[in-house]
Short mmCIF file of C-alpha atoms in Angstrom, two decimals:
data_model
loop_
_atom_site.label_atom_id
_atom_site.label_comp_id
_atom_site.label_asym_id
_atom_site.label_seq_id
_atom_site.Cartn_x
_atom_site.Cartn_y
_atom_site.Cartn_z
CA UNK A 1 -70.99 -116.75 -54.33
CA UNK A 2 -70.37 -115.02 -50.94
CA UNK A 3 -67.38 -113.64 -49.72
CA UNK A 4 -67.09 -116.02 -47.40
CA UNK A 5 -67.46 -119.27 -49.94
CA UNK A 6 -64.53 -117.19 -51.98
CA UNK A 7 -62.51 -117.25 -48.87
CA UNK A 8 -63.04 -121.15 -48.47
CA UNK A 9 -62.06 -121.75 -51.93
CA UNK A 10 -58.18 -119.21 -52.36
CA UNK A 11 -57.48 -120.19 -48.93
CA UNK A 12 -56.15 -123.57 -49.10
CA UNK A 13 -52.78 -124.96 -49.39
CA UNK A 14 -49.79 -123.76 -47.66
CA UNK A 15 -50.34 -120.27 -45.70
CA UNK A 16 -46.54 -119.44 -44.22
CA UNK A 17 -46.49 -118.01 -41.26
CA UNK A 18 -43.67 -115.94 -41.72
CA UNK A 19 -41.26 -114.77 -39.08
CA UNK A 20 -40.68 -111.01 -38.02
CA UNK A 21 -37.20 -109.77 -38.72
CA UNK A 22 -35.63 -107.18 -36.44
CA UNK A 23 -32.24 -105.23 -37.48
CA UNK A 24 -29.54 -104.31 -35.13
CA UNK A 25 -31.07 -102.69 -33.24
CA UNK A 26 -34.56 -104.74 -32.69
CA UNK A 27 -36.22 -102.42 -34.93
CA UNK A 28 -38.77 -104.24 -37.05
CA UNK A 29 -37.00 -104.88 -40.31
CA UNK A 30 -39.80 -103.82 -43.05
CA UNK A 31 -37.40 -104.43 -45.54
CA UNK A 32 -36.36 -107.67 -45.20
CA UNK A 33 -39.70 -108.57 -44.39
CA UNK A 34 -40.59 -107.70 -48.05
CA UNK A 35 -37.95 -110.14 -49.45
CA UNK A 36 -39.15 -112.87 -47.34
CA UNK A 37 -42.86 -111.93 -48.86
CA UNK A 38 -41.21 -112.08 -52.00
CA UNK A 39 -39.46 -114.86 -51.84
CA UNK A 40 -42.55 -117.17 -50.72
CA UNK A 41 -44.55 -116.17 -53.34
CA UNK A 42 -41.74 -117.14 -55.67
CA UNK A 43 -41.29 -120.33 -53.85
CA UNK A 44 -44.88 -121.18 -53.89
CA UNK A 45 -46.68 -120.59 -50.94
CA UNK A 46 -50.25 -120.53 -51.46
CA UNK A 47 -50.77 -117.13 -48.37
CA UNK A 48 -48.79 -115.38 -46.18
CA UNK A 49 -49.45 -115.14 -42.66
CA UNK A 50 -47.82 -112.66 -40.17
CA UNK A 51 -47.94 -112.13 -36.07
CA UNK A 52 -49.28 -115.57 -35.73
CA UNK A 53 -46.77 -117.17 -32.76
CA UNK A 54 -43.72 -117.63 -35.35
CA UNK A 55 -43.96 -113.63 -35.55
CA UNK A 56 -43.39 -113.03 -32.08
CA UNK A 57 -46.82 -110.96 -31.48
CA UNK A 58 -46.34 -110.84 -27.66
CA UNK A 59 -42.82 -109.17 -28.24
CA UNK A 60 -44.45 -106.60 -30.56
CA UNK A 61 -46.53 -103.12 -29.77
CA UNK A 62 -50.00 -102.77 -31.07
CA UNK A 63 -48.42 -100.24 -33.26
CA UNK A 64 -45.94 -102.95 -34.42
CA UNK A 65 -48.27 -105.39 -35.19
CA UNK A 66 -49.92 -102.87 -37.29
CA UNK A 67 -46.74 -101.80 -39.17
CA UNK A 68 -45.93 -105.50 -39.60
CA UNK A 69 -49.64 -106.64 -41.04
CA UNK A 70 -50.17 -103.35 -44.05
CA UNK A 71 -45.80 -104.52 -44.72
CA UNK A 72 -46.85 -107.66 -45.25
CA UNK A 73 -50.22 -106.67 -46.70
CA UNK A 74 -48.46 -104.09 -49.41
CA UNK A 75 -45.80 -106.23 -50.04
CA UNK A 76 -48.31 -109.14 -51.08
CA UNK A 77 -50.48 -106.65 -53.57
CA UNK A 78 -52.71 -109.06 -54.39
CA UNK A 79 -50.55 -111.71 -55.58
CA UNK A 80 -51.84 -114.51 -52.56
CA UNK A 81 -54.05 -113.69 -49.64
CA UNK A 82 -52.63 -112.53 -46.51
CA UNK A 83 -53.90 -113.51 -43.22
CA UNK A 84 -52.42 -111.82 -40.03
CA UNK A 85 -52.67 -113.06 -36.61
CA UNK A 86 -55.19 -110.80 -34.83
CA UNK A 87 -55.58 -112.15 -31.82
CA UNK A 88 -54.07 -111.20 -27.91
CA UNK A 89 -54.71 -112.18 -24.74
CA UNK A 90 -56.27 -108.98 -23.90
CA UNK A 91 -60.03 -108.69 -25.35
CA UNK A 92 -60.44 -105.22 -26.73
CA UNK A 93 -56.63 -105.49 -28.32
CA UNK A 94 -58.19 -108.33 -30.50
CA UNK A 95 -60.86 -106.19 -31.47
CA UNK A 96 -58.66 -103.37 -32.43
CA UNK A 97 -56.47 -105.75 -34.40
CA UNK A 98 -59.15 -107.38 -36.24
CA UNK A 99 -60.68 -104.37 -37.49
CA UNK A 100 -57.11 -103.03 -38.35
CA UNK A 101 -57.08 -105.83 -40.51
CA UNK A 102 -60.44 -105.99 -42.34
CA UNK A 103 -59.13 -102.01 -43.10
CA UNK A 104 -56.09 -102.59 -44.49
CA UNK A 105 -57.56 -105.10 -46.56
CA UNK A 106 -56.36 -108.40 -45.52
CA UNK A 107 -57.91 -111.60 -46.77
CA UNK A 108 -58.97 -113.08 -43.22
CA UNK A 109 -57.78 -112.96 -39.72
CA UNK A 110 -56.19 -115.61 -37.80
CA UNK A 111 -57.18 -115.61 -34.15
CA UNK A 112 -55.92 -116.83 -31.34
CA UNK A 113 -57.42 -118.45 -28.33
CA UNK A 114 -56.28 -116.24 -25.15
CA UNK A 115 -53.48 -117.36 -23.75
CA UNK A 116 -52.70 -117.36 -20.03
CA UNK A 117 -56.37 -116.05 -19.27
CA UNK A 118 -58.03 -120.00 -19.89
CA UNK A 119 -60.68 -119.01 -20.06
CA UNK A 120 -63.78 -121.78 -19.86
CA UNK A 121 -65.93 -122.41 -23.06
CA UNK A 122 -68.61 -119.90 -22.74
CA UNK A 123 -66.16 -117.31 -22.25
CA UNK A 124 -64.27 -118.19 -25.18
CA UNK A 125 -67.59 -118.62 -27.13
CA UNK A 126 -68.59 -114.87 -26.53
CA UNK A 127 -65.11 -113.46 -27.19
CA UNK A 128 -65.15 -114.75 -30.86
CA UNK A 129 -68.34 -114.47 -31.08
CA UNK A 130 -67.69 -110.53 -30.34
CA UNK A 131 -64.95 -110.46 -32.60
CA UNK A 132 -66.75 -112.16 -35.64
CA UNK A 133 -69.13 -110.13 -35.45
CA UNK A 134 -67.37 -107.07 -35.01
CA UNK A 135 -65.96 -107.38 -38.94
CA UNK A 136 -66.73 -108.67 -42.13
CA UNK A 137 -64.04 -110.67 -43.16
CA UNK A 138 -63.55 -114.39 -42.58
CA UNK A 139 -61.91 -115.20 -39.49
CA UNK A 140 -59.73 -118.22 -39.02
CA UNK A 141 -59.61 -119.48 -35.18
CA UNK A 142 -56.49 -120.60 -33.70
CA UNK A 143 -56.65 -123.49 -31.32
CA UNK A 144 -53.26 -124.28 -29.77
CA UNK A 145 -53.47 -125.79 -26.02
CA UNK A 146 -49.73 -126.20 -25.82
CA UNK A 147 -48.94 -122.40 -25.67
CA UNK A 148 -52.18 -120.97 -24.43
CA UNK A 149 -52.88 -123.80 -21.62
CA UNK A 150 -56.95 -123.74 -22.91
CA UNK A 151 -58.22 -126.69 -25.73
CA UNK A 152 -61.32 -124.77 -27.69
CA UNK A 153 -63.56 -127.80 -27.50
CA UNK A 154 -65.01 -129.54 -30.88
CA UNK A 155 -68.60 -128.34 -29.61
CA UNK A 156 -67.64 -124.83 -28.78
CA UNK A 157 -65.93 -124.27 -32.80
CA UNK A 158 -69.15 -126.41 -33.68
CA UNK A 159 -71.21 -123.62 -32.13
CA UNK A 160 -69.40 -120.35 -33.66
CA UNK A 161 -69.73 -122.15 -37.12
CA UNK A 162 -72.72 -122.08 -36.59
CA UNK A 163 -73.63 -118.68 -35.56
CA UNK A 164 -71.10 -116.86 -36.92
CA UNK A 165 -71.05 -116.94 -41.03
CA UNK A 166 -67.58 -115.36 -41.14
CA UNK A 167 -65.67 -117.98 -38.76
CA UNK A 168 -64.86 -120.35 -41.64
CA UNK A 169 -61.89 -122.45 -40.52
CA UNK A 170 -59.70 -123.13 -37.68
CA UNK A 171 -55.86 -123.72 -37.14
CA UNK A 172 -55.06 -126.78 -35.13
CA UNK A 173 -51.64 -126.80 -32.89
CA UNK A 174 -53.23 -129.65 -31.57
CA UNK A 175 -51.68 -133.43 -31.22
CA UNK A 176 -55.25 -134.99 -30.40
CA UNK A 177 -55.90 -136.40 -33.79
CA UNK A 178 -59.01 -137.57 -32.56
CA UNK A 179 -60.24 -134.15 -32.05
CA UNK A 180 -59.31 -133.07 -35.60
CA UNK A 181 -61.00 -135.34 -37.16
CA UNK A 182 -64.07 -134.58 -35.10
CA UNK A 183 -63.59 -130.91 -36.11
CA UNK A 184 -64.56 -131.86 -39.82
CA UNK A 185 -67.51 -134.29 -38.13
CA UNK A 186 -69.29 -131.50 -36.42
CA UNK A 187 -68.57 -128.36 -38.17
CA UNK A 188 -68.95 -130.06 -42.30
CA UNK A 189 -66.67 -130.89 -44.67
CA UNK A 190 -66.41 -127.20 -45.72
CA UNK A 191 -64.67 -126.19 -42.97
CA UNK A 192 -61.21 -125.30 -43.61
CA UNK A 193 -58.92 -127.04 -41.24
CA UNK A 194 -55.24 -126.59 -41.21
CA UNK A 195 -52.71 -128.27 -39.86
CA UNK A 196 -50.15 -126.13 -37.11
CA UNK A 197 -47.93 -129.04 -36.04
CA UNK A 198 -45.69 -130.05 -38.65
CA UNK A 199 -45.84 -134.07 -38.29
CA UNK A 200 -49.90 -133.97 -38.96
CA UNK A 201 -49.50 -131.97 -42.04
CA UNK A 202 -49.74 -134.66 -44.27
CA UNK A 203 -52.33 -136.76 -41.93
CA UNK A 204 -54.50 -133.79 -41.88
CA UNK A 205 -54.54 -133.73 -46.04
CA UNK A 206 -55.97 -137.28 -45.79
CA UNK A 207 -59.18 -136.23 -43.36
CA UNK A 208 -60.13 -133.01 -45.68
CA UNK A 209 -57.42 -130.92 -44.70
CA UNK A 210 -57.71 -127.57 -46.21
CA UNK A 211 -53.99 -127.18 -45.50
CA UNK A 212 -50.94 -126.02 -43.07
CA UNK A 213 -49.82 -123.05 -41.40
CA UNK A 214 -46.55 -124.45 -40.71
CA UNK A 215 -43.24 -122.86 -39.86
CA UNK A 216 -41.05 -125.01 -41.60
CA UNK A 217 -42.49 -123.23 -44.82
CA UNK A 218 -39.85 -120.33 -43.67
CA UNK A 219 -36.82 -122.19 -44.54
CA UNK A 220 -38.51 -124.41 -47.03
CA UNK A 221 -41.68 -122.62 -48.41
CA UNK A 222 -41.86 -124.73 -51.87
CA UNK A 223 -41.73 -127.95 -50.99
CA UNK A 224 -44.22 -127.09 -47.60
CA UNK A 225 -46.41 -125.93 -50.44
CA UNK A 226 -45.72 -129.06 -52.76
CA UNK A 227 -46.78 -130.91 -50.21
CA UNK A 228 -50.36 -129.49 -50.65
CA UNK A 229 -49.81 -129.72 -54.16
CA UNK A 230 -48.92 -133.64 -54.57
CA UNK A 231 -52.01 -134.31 -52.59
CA UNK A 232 -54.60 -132.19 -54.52
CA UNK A 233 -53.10 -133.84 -58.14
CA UNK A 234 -53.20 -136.98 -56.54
CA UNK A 235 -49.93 -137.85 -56.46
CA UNK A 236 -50.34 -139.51 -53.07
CA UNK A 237 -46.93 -141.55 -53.02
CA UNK A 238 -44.66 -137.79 -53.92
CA UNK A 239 -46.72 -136.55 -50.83
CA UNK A 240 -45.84 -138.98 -48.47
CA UNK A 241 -42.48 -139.14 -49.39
CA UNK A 242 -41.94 -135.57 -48.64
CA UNK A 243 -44.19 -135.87 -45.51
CA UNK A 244 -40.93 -138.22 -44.52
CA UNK A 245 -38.07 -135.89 -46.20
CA UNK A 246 -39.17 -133.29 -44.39
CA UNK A 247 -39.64 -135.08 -40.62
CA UNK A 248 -35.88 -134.27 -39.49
CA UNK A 249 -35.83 -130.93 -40.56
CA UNK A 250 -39.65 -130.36 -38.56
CA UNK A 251 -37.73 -131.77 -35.78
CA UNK A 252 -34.61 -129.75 -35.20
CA UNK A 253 -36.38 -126.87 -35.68
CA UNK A 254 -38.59 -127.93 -32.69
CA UNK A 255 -36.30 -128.99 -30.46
CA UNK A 256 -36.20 -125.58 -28.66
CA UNK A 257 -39.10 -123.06 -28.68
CA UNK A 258 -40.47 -121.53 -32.05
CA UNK A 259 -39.34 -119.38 -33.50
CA UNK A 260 -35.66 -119.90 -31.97
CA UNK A 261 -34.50 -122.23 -34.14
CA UNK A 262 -36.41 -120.96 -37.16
CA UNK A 263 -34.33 -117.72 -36.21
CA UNK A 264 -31.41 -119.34 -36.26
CA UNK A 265 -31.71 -121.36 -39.53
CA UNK A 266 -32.73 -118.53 -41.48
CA UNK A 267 -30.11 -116.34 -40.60
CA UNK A 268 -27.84 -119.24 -41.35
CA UNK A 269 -29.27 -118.99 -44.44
CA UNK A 270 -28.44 -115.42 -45.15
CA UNK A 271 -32.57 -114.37 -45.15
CA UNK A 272 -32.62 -112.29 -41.76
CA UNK A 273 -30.61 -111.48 -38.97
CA UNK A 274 -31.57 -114.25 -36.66
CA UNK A 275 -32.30 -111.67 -33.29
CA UNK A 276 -35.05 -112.51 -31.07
CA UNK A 277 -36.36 -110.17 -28.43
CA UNK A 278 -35.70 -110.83 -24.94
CA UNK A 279 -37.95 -113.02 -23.08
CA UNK A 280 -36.88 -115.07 -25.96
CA UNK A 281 -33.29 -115.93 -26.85
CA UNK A 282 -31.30 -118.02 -29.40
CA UNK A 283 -30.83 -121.98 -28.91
CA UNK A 284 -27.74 -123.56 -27.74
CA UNK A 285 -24.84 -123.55 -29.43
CA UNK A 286 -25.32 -127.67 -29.57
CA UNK A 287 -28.34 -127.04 -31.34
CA UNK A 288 -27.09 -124.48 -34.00
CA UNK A 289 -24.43 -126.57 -34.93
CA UNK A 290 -26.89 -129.28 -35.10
CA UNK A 291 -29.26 -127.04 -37.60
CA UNK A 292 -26.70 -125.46 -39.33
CA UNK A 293 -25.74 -129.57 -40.11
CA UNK A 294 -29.45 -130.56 -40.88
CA UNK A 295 -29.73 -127.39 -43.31
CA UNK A 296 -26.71 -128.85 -45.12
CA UNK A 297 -27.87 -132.08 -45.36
CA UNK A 298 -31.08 -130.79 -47.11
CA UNK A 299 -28.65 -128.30 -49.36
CA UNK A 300 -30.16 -125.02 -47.54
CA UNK A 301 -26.56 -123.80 -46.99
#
């Protein structure tokens, strides 16, 4: 068995995307980002993912980014893959990150389409068809039109499948349903596809889901990963109903832009001093009284 097929079979199930955590004085908070890593693996999460879009990555240095992926990569020691986000709008940063990765020993990389660039579909062909080739461990693509203003067409993924052996799943942040399923149509059933909007979680399961990358697993990472779990034992009726318990809480912490309210509830929580880095800032103060309410109703305070 390749490396590759290994990778397709440990990484399924709930990867959290785990916020970064910044102290007083918007340091990155190593620290507390090793209870966090702690406290998901405890909880149940099947991976840990860092600098995808719930860590901030455009707020962070390269040298950040770095610091955050071997924390979170040291932290994890083996116990569940780890799978940082590699990817920038800037080309050669992407390389640089990827191959940081593949050297500190992370599981896979998680890249992003450029954002802001849109680039058109031979453009986006070549540049992860650069970066897949530039390493030799599996890359996960990121597809999600709503932040990066470019949809990576079915037949472009089809096409890096095909040609690139190490591009063995994608991450879809995308509310065309119809295009997920075709994802699974064109690039085979043993292509991991996961699930980055929290509503098509369960949905996604039910075509050959390999999963979700969902931030809701930060204030909730066992029963995100449960919800894998009911599925895959066939306990179809437990895994719908938490598909439904969990709807308002996916909502709230949507209702202004990721990872403000996440933020917000966690440091509500007592897990992280909820500071974001300017251009971002916190929600309303409507809105944290209205997730500090919906964390009570699910007994997270």
């Amino acid at each position: 068995m390749s490396v590759f097929d290994e990778a397709r079979q440990k990484l399924r199930g709930s990867i959290a995307p785990i916020v970064t955590p910044f102290d007083e004085q918007m340091n990155v908070d190593t620290k507390t980002l090793e209870k966090l890593i702690d406290w998901h693996i405890e909880s149940g999460s099947h991976a840990i993912s860092v600098t995808g879009t719930t860590g901030e990555p455009s707020s962070l240095t390269i040298e950040e980014r770095e610091l955050v992926m071997e924390t979170a990569i040291k932290a994890a020691a083996g116990r569940v893959p780890v799978v940082p986000g590699t990817g920038s709008t800037n080309h050669a940063e992407t390389l640089h990150l990827t191959k940081r990765a593949q050297e500190m020993g992370a599981d896979a990389a998680l890249v992003i389409v450029p954002y802001y660039n849109k680039p058109n579909q031979q453009a986006l062909y070549r540049h992860f068809k650069t970066v897949a080739d530039s390493v030799d461990i599996p890359i996960i693509i990121y597809n999600i039109p709503g932040r990066t203003a470019t949809n990576l067409e079915v037949k472009t993924l089809a096409r890096l499948a095909e040609d690139c052996r190490n591009i063995i799943g994608v991450k879809e942040s995308n509310k065309d349903f119809e295009h997920v399923n075709r994802v699974l149509l064109h690039c085979g059933r043993d292509f991991l596809l996961y699930s980055g909007i929290e509503l098509l979680c369960y949905p996604m399961l039910a075509i050959g889901g390999a999963g979700q990358i969902s931030a809701t697993a930060n204030v909730c990472p066992k029963e995100v990963a449960d919800l894998y779990n009911y599925w895959t034992a066939g306990e179809v009726e437990k895994a719908l109903t938490l598909h439904y318990k969990l709807m308002p809480l996916n909502d709230v912490l949507f209702k202004d832009t990721n990872p403000a309210p996440l933020k917000t509830a966690l440091g509500m929580m007592g897990k992280i001093n909820p500071v974001l880095r300017l251009p971002m800032g916190p929600p309303s103060e409507a809105l944290q009284e209205e997730i500090r309410q919906t964390l009570y109703s699910y007994g997270l305070l």
